Short mmCIF file of C-alpha atoms in Angstrom, two decimals:
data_model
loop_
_atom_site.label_atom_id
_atom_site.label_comp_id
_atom_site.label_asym_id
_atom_site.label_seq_id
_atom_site.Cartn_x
_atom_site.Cartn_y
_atom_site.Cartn_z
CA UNK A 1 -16.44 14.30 -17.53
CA UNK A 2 -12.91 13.00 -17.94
CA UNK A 3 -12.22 9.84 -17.11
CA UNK A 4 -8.21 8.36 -16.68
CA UNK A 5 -7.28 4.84 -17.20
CA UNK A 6 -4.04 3.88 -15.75
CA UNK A 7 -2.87 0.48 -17.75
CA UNK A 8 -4.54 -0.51 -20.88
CA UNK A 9 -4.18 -4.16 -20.89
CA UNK A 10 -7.12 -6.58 -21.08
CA UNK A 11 -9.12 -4.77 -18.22
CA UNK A 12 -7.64 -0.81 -18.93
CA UNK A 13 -8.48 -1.20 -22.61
CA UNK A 14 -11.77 -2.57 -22.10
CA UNK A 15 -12.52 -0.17 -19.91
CA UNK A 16 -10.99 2.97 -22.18
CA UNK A 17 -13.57 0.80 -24.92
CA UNK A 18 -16.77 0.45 -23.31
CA UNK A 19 -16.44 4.06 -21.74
CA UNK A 20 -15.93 5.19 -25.47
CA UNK A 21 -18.54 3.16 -26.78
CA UNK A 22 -21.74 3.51 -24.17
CA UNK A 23 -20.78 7.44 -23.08
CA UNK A 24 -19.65 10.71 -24.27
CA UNK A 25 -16.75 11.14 -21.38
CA UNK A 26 -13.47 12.05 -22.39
CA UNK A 27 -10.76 9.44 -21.92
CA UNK A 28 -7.54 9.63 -20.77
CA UNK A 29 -5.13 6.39 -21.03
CA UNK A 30 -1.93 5.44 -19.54
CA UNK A 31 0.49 2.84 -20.41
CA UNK A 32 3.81 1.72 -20.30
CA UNK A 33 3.97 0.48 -23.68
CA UNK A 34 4.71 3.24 -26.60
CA UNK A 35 2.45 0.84 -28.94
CA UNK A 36 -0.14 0.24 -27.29
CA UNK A 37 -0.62 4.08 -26.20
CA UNK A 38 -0.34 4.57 -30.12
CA UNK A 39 -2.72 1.76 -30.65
CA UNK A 40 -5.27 3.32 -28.93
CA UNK A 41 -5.30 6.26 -30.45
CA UNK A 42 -5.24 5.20 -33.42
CA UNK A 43 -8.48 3.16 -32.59
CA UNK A 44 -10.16 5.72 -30.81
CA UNK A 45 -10.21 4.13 -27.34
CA UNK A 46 -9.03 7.00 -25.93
CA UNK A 47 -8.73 10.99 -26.53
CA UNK A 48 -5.35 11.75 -25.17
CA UNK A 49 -2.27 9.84 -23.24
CA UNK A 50 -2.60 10.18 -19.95
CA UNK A 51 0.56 12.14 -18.19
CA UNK A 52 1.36 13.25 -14.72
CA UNK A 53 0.64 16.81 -16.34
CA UNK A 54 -3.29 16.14 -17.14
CA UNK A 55 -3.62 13.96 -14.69
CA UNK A 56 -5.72 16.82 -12.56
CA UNK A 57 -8.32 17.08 -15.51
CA UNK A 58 -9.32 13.62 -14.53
CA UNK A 59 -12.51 13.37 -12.78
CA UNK A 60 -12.66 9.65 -12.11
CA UNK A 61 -9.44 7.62 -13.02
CA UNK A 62 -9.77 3.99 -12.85
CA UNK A 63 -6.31 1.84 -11.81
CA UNK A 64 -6.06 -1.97 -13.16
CA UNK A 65 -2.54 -2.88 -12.05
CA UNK A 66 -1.04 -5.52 -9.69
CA UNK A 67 -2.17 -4.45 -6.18
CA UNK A 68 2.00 -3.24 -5.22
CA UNK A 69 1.87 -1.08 -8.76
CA UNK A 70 -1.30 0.52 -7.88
CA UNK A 71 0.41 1.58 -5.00
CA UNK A 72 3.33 2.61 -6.04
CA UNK A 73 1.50 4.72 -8.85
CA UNK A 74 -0.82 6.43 -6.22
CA UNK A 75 2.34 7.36 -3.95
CA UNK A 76 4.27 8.74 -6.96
CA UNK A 77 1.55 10.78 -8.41
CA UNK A 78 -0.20 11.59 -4.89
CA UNK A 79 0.34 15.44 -5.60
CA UNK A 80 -1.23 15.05 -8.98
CA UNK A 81 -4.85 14.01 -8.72
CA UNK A 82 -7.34 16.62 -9.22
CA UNK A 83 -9.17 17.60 -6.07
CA UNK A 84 -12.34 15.46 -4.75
CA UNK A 85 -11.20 13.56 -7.63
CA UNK A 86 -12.16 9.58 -7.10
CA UNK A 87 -9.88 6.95 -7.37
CA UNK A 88 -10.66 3.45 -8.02
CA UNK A 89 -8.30 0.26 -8.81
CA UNK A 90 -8.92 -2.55 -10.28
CA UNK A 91 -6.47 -4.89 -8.32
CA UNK A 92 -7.68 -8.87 -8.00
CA UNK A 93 -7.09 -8.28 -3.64
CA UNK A 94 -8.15 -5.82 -1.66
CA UNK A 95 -7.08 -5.28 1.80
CA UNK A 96 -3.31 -4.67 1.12
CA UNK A 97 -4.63 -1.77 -1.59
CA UNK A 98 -6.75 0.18 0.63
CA UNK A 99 -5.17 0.02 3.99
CA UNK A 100 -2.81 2.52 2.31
CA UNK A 101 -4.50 4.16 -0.52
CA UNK A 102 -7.50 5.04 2.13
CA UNK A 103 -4.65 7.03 3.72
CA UNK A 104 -2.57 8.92 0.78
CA UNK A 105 -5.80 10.04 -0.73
CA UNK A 106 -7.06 11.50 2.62
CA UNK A 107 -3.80 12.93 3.17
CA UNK A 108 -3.77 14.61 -0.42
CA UNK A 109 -7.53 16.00 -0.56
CA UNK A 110 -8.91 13.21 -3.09
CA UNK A 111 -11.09 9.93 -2.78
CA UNK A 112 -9.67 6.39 -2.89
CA UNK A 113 -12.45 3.56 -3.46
CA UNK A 114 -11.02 0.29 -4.00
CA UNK A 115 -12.84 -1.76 -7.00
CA UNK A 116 -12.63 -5.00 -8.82
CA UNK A 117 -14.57 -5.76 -11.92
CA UNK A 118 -15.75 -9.48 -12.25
CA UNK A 119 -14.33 -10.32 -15.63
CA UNK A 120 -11.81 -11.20 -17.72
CA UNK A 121 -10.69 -13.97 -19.91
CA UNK A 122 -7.61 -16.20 -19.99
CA UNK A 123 -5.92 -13.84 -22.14
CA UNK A 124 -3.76 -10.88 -21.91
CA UNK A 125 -2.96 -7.42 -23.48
CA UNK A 126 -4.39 -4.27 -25.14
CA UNK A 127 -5.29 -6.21 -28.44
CA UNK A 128 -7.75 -8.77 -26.44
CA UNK A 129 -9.32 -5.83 -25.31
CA UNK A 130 -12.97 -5.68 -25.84
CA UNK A 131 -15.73 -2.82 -25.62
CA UNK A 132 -17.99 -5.50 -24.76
CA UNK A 133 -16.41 -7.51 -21.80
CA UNK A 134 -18.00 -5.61 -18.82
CA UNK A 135 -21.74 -6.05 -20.66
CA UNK A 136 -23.99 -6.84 -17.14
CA UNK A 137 -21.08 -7.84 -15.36
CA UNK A 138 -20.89 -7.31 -11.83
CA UNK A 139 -18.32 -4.24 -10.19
CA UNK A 140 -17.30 -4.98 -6.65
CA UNK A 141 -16.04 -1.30 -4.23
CA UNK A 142 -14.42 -1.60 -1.37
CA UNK A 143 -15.16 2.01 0.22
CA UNK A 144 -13.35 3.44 3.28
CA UNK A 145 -15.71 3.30 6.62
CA UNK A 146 -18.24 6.05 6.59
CA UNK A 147 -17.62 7.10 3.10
CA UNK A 148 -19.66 9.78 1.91
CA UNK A 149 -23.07 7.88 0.39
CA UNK A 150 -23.23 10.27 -2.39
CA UNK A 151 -19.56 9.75 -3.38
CA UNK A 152 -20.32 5.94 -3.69
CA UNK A 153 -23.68 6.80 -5.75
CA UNK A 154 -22.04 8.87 -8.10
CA UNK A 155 -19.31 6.06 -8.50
CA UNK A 156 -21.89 3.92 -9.14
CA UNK A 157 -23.34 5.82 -12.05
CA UNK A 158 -20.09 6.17 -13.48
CA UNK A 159 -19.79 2.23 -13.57
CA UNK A 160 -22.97 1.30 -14.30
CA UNK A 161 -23.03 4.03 -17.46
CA UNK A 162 -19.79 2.30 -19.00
CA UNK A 163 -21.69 -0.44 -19.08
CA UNK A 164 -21.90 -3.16 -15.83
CA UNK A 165 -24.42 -4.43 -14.45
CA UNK A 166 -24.95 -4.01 -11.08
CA UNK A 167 -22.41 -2.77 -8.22
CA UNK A 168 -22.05 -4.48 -4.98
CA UNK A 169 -20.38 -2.46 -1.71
CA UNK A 170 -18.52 -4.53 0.71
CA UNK A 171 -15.60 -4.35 3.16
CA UNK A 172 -11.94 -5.36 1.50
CA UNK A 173 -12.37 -7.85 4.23
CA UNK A 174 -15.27 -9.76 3.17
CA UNK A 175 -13.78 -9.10 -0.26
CA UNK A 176 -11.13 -11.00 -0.08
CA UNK A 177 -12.27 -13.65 2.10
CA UNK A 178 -14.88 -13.97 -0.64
CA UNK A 179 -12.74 -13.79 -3.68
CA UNK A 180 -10.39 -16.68 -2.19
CA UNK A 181 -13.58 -19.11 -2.86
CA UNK A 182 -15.11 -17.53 -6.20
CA UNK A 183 -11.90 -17.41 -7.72
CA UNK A 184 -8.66 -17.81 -6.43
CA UNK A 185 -9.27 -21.61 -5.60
CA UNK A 186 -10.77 -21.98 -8.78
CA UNK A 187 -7.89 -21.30 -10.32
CA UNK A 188 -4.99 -23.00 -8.34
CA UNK A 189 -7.70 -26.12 -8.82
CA UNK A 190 -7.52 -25.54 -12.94
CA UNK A 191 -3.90 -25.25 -12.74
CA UNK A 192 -3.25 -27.75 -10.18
CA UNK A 193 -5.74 -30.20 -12.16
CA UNK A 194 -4.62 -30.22 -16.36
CA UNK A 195 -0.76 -31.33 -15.18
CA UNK A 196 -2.17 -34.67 -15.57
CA UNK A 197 -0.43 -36.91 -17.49
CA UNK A 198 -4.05 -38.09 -18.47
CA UNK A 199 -4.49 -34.25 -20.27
CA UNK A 200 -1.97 -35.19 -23.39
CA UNK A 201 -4.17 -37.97 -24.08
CA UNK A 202 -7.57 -36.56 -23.05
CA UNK A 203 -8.35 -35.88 -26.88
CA UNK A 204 -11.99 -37.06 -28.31
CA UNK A 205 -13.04 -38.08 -25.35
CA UNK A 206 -13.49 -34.89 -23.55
CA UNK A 207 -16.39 -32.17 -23.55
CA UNK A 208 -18.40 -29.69 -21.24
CA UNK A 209 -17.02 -30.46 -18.08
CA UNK A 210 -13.23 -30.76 -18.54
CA UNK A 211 -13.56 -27.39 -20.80
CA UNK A 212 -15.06 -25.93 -17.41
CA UNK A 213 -12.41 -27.14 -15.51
CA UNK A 214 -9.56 -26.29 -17.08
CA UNK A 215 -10.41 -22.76 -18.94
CA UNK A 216 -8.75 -20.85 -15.77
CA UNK A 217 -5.60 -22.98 -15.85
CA UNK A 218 -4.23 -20.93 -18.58
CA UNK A 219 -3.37 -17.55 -16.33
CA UNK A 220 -0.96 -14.94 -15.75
CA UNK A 221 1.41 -16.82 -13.20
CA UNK A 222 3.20 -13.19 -12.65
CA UNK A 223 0.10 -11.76 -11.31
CA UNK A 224 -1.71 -14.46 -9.97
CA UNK A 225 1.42 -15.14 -7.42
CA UNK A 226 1.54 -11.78 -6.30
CA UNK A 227 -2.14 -12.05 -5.59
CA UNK A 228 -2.56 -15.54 -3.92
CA UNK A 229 0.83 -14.62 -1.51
CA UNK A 230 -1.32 -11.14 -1.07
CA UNK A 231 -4.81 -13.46 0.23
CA UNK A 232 -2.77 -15.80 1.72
CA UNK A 233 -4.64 -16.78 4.87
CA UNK A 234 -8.04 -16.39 3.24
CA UNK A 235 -6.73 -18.83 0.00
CA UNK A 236 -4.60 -21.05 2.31
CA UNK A 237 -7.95 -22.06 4.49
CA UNK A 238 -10.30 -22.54 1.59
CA UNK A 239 -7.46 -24.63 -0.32
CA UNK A 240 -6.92 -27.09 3.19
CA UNK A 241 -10.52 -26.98 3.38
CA UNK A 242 -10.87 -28.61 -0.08
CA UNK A 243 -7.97 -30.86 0.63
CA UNK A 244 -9.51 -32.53 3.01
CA UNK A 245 -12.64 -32.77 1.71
CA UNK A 246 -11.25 -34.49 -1.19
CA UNK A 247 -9.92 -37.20 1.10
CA UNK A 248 -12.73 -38.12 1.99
CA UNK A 249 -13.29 -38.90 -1.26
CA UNK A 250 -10.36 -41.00 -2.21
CA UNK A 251 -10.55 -42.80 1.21
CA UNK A 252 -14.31 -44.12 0.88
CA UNK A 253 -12.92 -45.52 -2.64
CA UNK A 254 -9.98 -47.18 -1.08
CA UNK A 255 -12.34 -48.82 1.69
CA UNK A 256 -14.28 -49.76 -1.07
CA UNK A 257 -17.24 -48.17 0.95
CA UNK A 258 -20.08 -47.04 -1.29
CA UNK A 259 -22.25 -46.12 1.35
CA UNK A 260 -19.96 -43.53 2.52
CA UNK A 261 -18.74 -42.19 -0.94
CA UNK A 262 -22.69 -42.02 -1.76
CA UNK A 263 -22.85 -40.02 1.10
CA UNK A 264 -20.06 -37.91 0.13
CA UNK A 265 -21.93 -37.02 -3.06
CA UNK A 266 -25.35 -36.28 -1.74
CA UNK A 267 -24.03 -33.51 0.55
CA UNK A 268 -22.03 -31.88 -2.91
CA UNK A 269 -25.59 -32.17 -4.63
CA UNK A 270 -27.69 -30.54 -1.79
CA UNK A 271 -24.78 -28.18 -1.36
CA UNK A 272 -24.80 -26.98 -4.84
CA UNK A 273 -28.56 -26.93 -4.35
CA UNK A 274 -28.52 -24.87 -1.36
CA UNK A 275 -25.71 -22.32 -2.96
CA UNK A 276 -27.86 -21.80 -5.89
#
């Protein structure tokens, strides 16, 4: 099997890695940088550069790039993909990717799944790149209605054989009304949170939790606009939702009301409780 990656940056090149390191499929890689095309040769992490010439080889190619590049990429190289080839991006939102991918794959006799793998770190690039990020990690797909059940099974092995752990279906829907809670928040909340001027001075007296808190805060700002503006309405209601919830907080402490702000923290307990 031949597998294209389209971007080799943290997620690409960990994927070109782990598919090197836990199978015997060939891999193809694409990316804009001469270097790090060279660096992965060298390195093994791939077989060949991937080109718009071998691009029908490809059996399953794999797409991490912003959600509008992924696009643009399928669109330019529509004509390309081998066919009842399957496509699958990596892109942080969902919706916006597959209402037209679902459509220029149909339309040019291959499959479109959209896909997000649930890691990362807080750094960039090929050379952070590991065969070992995706170890057990979950891979989220985002089919088209009524896709073909053996389509998504054989996806499924594919993912699961490069080395995650288990693979959840949804719609891009509940996707990204989903992924504005488990992450998106979480990271305008790390960001929003270390521009304290208390964080300059936070040394020695700071462990576990502020580590926690603030690990997401150092992010991509290029791609984590285009995908927060891209989740808007989903992001927008879980941030107001939080907003007000923290007032709550700060008013019971202004009122001096302990009763209230006791309150206040029983329901986060039993919630955490209950979400566990």
């Amino acid at each position: 099997m031949v597998i294209g990656i389209v971007g080799l940056g943290l997620i690409g090149g960990s994927l070109a890695k782990a598919t090197k390191k836990n199978t015997n499929h060939k891999v193809y890689g694409f990316d804009i940088s001469e270097t790090t095309i060279k660096s992965a040769l060298k390195e093994k992490s791939i077989n060949k550069e991937l080109t718009s010439e071998n691009l029908n080889e490809c059996d399953y190619v794999f797409i991490p790039l912003y959600p509008e590049a992924v696009k643009d990429y399928l669109v330019k190289n529509a004509k390309n993909f081998k066919e009842n080839a399957v496509v699958i991006d990596c892109a942080g939102v969902k919706r916006c990717v597959c209402e037209d991918c679902f459509n220029i794959a149909e339309q040019n006799g291959f499959t479109f799944i959209g896909g997000h793998p649930m890691a990362g770190t807080q750094f960039s690039g090929y050379e952070n790149a590991k065969d070992t990020m995706f170890h057990n990690a979950p891979f989220i797909l985002t089919p088209k209605e009524n896709e073909d059940i053996l389509t998504l099974a054989n996806a499924r092995e594919v993912i699961i054989s490069i080395g995650f752990g288990r693979v959840s279906v949804m719609t891009a829907e509940r996707h990204d009304k989903l992924i504005a809670f488990t992450s998106q928040l979480a990271h305008i909340v790390s960001n929003a949170y270390i521009k304290s001027p208390s964080s300059t001075q936070r040394k020695g007296i700071s462990a576990g939790s502020y580590k926690d808190l603030t690990r997401v805060a150092y992010l991509n700002e290029n791609m984590w606009t285009e995908l927060f503006l891209e989740n808007k309405d989903n992001l927008i209601f879980e941030l107001d939702y939080l907003i007000d919830e923290l007032k709550k907080y700060s008013d019971a402490m202004k009122n001096d009301d302990a009763d209230e702000l006791k309150k206040l923290l029983k329901e986060g307990r039993e919630a955490k409780e209950r979400a566990d």
